[in-house]
Tab-separated table of C-alpha atoms in Angstrom:
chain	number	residue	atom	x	y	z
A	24	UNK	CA	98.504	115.054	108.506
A	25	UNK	CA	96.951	118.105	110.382
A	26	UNK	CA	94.221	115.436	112.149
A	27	UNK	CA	93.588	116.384	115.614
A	28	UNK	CA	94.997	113.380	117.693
A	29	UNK	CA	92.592	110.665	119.692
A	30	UNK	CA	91.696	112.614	122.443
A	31	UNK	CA	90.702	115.754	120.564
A	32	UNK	CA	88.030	114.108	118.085
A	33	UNK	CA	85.358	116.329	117.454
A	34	UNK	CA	81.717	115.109	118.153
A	35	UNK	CA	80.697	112.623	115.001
A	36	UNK	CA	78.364	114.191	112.783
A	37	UNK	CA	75.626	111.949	110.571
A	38	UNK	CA	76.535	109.847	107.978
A	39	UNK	CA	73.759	111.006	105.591
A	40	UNK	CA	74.149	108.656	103.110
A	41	UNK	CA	71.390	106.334	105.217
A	42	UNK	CA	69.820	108.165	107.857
A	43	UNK	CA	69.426	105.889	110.818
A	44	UNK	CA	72.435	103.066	110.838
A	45	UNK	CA	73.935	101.368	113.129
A	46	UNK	CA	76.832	103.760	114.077
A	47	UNK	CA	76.183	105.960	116.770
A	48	UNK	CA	78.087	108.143	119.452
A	49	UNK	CA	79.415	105.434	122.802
A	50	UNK	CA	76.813	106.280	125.803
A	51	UNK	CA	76.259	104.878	128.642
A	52	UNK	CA	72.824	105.138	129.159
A	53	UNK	CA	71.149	106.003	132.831
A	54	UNK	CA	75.172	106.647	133.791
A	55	UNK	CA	75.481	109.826	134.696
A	56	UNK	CA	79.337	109.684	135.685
A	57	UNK	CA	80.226	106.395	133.618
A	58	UNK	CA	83.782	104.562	134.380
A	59	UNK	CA	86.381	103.451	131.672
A	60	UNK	CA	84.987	99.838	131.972
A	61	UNK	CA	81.327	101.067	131.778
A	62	UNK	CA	82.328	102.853	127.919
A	63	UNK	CA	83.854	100.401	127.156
A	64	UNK	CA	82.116	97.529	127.711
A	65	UNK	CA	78.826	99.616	125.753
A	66	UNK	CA	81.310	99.985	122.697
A	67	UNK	CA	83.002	96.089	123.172
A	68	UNK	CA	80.307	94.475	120.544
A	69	UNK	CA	80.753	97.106	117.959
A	70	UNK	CA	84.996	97.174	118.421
A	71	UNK	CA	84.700	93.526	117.780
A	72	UNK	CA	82.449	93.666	114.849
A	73	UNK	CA	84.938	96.071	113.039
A	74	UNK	CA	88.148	94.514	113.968
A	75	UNK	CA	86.712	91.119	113.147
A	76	UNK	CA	85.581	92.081	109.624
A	77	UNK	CA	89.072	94.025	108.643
A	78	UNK	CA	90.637	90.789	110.239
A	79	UNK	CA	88.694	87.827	109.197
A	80	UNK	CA	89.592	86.593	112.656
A	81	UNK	CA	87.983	86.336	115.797
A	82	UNK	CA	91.109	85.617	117.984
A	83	UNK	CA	92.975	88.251	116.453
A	84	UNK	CA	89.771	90.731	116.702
A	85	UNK	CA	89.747	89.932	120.131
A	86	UNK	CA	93.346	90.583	120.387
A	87	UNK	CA	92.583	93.920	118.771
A	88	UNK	CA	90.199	94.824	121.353
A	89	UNK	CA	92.096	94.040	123.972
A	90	UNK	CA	95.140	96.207	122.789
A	91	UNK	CA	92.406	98.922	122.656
A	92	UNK	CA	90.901	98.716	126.035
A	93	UNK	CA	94.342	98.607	127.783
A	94	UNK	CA	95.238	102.189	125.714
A	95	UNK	CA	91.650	103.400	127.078
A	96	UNK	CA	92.587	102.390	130.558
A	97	UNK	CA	95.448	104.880	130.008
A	98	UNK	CA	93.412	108.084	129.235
A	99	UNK	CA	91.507	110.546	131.043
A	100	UNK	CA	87.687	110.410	130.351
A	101	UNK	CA	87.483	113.906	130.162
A	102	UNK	CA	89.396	114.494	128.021
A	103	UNK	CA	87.970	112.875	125.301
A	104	UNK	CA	85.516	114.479	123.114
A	105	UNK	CA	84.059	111.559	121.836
A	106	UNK	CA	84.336	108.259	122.979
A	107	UNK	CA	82.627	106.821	120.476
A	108	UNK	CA	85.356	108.074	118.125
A	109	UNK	CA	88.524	107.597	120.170
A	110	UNK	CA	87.414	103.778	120.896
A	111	UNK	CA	86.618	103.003	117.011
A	112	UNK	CA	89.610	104.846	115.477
A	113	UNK	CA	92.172	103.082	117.958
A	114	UNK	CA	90.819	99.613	117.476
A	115	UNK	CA	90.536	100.287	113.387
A	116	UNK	CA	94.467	101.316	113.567
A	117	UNK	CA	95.395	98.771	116.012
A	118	UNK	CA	93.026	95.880	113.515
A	119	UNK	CA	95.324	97.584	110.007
A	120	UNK	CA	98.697	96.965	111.966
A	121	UNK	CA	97.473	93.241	112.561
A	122	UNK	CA	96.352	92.543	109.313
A	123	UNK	CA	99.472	93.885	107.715
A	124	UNK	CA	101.172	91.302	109.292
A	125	UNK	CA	98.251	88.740	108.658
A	126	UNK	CA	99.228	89.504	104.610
A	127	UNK	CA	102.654	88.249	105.362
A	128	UNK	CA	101.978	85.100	107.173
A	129	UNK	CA	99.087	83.748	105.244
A	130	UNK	CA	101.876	84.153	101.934
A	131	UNK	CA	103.007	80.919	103.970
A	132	UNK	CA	99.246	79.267	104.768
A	133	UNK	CA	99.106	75.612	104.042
A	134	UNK	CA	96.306	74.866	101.240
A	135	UNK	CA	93.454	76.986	101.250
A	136	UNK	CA	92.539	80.236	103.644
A	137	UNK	CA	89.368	81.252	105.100
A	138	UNK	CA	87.983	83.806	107.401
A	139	UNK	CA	87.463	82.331	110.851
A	140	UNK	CA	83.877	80.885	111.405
A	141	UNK	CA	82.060	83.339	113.400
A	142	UNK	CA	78.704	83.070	115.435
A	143	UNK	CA	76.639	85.974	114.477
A	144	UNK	CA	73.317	87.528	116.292
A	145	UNK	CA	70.674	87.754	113.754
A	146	UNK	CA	67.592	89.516	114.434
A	147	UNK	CA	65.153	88.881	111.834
A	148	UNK	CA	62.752	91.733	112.790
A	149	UNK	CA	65.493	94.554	111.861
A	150	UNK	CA	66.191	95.195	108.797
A	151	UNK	CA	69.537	97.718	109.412
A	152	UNK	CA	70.974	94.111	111.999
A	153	UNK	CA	70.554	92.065	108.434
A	154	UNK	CA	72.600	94.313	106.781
A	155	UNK	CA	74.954	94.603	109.247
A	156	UNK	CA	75.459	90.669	108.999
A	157	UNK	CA	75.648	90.505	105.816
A	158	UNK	CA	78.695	91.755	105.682
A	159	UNK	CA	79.936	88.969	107.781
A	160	UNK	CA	79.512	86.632	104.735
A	161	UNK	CA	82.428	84.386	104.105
A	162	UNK	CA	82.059	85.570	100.513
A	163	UNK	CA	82.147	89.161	101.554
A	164	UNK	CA	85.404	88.663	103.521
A	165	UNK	CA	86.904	87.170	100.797
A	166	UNK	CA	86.340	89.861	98.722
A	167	UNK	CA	87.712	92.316	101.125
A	168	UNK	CA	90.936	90.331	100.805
A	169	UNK	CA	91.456	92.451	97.556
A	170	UNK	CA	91.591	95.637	99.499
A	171	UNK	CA	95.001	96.978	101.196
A	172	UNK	CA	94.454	97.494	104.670
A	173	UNK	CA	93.679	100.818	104.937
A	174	UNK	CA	91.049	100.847	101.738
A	175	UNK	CA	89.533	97.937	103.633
A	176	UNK	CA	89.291	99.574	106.950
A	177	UNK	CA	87.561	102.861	105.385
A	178	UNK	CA	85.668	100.878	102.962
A	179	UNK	CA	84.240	99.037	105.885
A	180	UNK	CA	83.347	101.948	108.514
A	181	UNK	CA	81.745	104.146	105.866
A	182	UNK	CA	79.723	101.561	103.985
A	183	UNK	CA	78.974	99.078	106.749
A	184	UNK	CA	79.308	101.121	110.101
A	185	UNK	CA	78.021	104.010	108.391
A	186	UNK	CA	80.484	106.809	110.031
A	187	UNK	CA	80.871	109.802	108.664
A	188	UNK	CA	83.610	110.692	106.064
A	189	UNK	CA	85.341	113.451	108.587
A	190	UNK	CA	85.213	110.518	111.170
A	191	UNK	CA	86.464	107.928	109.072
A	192	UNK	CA	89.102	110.272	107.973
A	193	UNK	CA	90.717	110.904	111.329
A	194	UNK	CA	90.533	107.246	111.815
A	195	UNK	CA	92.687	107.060	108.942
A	196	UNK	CA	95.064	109.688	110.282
A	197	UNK	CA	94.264	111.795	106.512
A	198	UNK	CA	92.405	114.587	104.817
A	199	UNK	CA	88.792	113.989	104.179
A	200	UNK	CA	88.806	114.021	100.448
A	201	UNK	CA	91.841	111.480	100.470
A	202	UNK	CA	89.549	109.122	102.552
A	203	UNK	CA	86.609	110.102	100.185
A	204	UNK	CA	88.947	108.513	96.801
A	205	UNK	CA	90.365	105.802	99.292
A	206	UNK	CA	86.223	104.290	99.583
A	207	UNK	CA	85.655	105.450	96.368
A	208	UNK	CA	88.505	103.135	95.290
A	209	UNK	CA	87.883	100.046	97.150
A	210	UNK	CA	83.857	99.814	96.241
A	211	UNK	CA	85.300	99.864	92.451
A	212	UNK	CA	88.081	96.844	93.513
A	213	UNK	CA	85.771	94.803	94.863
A	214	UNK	CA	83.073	95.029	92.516
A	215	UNK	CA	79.027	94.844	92.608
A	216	UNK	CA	77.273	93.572	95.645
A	217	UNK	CA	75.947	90.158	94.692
A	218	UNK	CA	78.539	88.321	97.428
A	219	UNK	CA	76.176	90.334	100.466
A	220	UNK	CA	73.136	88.593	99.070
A	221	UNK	CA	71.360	86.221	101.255
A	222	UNK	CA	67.913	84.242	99.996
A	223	UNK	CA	64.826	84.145	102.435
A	224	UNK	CA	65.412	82.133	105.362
A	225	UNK	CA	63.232	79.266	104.008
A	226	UNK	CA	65.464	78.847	100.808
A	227	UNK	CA	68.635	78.513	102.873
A	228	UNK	CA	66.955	75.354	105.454
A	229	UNK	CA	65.534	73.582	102.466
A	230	UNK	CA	69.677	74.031	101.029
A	231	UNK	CA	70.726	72.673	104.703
A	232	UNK	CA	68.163	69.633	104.363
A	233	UNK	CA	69.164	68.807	101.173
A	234	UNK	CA	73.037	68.845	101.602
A	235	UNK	CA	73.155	66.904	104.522
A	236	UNK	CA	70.746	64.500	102.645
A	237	UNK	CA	73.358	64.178	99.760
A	238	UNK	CA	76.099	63.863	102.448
A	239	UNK	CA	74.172	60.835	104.331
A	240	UNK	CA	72.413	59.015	101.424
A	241	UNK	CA	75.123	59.952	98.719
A	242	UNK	CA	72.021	60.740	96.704
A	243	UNK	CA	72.272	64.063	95.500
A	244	UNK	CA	69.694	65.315	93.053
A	245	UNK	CA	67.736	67.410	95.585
A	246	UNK	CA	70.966	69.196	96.319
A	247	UNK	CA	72.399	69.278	92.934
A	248	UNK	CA	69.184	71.487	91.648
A	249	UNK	CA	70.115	74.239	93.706
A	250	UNK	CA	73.627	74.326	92.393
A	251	UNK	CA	75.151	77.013	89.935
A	252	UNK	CA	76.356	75.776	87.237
A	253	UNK	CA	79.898	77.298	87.977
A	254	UNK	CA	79.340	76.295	92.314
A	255	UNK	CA	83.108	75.983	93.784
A	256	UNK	CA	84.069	74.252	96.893
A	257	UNK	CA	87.044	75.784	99.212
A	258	UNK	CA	88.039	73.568	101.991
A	259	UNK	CA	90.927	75.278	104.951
A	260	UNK	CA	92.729	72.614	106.655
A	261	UNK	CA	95.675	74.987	107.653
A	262	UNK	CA	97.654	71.933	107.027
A	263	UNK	CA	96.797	70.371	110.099
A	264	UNK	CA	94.099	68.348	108.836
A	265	UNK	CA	92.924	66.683	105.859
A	266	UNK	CA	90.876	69.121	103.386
A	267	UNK	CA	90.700	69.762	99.867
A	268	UNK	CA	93.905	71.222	98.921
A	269	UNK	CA	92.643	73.124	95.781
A	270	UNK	CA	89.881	75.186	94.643
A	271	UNK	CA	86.903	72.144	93.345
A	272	UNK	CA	84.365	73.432	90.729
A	273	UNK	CA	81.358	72.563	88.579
A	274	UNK	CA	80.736	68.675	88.417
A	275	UNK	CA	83.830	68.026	90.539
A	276	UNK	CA	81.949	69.157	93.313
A	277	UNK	CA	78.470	66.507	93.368
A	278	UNK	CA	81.293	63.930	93.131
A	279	UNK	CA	83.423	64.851	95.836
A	280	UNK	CA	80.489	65.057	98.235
A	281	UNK	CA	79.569	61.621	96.912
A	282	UNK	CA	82.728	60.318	96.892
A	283	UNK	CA	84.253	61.771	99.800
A	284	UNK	CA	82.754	63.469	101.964
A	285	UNK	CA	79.823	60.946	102.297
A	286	UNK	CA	81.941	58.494	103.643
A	287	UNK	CA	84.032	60.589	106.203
A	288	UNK	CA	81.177	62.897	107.489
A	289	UNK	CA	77.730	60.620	107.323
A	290	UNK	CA	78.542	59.664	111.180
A	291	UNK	CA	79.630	63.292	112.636
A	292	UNK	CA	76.803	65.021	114.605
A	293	UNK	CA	74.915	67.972	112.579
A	294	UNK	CA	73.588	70.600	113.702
A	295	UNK	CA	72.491	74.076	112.407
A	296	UNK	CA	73.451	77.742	113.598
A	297	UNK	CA	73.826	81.108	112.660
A	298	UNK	CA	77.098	81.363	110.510
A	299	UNK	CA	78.453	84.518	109.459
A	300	UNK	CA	75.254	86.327	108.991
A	301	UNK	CA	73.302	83.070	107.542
A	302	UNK	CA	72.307	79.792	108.081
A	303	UNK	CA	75.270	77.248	108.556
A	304	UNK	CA	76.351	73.766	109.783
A	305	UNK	CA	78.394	72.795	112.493
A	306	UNK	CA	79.218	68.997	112.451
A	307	UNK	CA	80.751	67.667	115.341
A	308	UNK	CA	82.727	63.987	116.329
A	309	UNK	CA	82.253	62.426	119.564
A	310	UNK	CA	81.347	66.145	121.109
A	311	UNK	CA	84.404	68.391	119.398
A	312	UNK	CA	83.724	70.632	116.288
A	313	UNK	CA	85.211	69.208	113.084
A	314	UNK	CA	84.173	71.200	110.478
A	315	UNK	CA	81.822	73.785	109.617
A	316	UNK	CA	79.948	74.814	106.138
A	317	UNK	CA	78.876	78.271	105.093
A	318	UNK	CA	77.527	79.025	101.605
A	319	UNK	CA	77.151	82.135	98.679
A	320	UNK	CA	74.462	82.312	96.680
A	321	UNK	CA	73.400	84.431	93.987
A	322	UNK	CA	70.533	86.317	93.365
A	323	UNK	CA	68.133	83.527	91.477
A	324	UNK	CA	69.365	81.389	95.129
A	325	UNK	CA	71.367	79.156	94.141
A	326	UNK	CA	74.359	78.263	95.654
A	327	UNK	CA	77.668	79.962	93.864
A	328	UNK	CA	80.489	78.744	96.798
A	329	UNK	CA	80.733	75.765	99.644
A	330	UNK	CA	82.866	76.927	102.298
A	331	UNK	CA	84.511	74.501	104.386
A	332	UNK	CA	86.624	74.975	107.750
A	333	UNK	CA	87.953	72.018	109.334
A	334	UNK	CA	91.928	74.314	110.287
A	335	UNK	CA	91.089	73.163	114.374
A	336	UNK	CA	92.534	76.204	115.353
A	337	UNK	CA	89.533	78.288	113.885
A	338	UNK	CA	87.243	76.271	115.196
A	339	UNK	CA	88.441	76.478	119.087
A	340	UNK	CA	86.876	79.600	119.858
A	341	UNK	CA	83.886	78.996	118.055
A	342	UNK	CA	81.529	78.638	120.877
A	343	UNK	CA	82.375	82.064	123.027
A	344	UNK	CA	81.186	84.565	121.126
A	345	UNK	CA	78.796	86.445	118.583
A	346	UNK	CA	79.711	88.837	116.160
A	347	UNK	CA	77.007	91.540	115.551
């Protein structure tokens, strides 16, 4: 649509809208005459954090990547304006072709679907790196999932990566304002930003203590004052093991921890990580990953959602790598 093609991006100007995120030009500092692998091992963390959040999958982020790096092998270095640029807008149209195709299959996903479990780096002493994982929230993923592709992919590298409009725009292959309505369109579809929100760090061990104390002792009043009234409970199996096959919600959810879960997970190992931007379990059986639980909260901190992934083919990978 007139958009100069990857290897004639112009230098990315400022997103203005904050003035210091996390989006910034690919250098390779102290490299005067940097290689292909040298960019683009600089960029790797930041290609996986985008594909991963317009995929909701780490395999298939990592698949993204991988389709990008083996087009960057491919290219002269100087001709490229921006690296940056060319690396981010080939892995964002390499993620949309994937998750088109993601739509399709998971019309076919056995029981409930979730995003992939996800390490994430958290440091607590930056405030723009909280952000950033915030938007790795299950809930926040889930949202996204109202989004087509493309409004998901701009929504997601103007209001999370903070790029530029004209950038985000040739990432999109159209005309600046179109890209400006496309954003302007997803923030209405998916609403305010209560599903980002994340309590103090305090709040969410003394919710970690007290579920796995109503898990082991079936005695759940701790754990049942920090509930919403409306708290739901999504379990993904895939279909290839035993999980909740609907949506639970309100009461039904004390008693299935009570009645279920207390007897099938009060032996597994526990033990608690960094999940998706927060504070998570990982339970484990004789040494293998079984399950792990992420929560939502809303903003008086109590839990709103109970996120459950036992699908064993989401939990595989868990272990190599962190999403920033």
């Amino acid at each position: 649509m007139g958009n100069a093609p990857y290897g004639e991006m112009s230098p990315m100007t400022p997103n203005t809208k904050r003035p210091s995120g996390p989006y910034k030009q690919t250098g390779v500092s102290g490299n005067p005459t940097p290689t292909h692998v040298d960019i683009f091992e600089h960029a790797r963390p930041r290609l996986l954090g985008v594909a991963y959040r317009i995929l909701g999958s780490r395999a298939e982020a990592e698949d993204a990547v991988q389709d990008t790096f083996l087009r960057w092998q491919e290219t002269d270095i100087a001709t490229i304006g921006s690296p940056g640029a060319w690396l981010t807008t080939t892995c964002t149209r390499r993620a949309i072709d994937m998750l088109r195709a993601a739509y399709r299959s998971r019309v076919d996903y056995v029981g409930n679907w979730l995003p992939e479990p996800v390490h994430t780096f958290i440091d607590s002493e930056a405030e723009a790196q909280m952000e950033l994982s915030s938007s790795l929230s299950t809930a926040f993923l889930l949202m996204l999932e109202r989004l087509t592709p493309k409004e998901r992919a701009a929504y997601l590298l103007y209001e999370t990566f903070e790029m530029p409009y004209a950038d985000v725009a040739a990432s999109q292959d159209m005309s600046e304002p179109a890209c400006r309505k496309l954003v302007s369109r997803a923030k209405a579809r998916i609403g305010d930003d209560q599903v980002r929100y994340q309590p103090p760090r305090e709040r969410q061990e003394e919710l970690l203590a007290a579920f796995e104390d109503a898990i082991r002792t079936g005695r759940s009043g701790d754990f049942a004052a920090m509930l919403a009234g409306d708290v739901r409970l999504t379990a993904d199996g895939g279909g290839k093991v035993a999980a909740a096959s609907g949506v639970i919600e309100g009461e039904s959810v004390l008693a299935f921890l009570k009645e279920r879960l207390s007897e099938w997970w009060a032996a597994y190992e526990w033990s608690i990580t960094e999940l998706n931007g927060a504070r998570g379990l990982i339970l484990k059986q004789e040494g293998k990953i079984v399950a792990t639980v992420s929560f939502a909260f809303d903003r008086s901190d109590r839990v709103t959602d109970i996120f459950i992934v036992r699908n064993p083919d989401k939990l595989a990978g868990l272990s190599d790598t962190s999403i920033h």
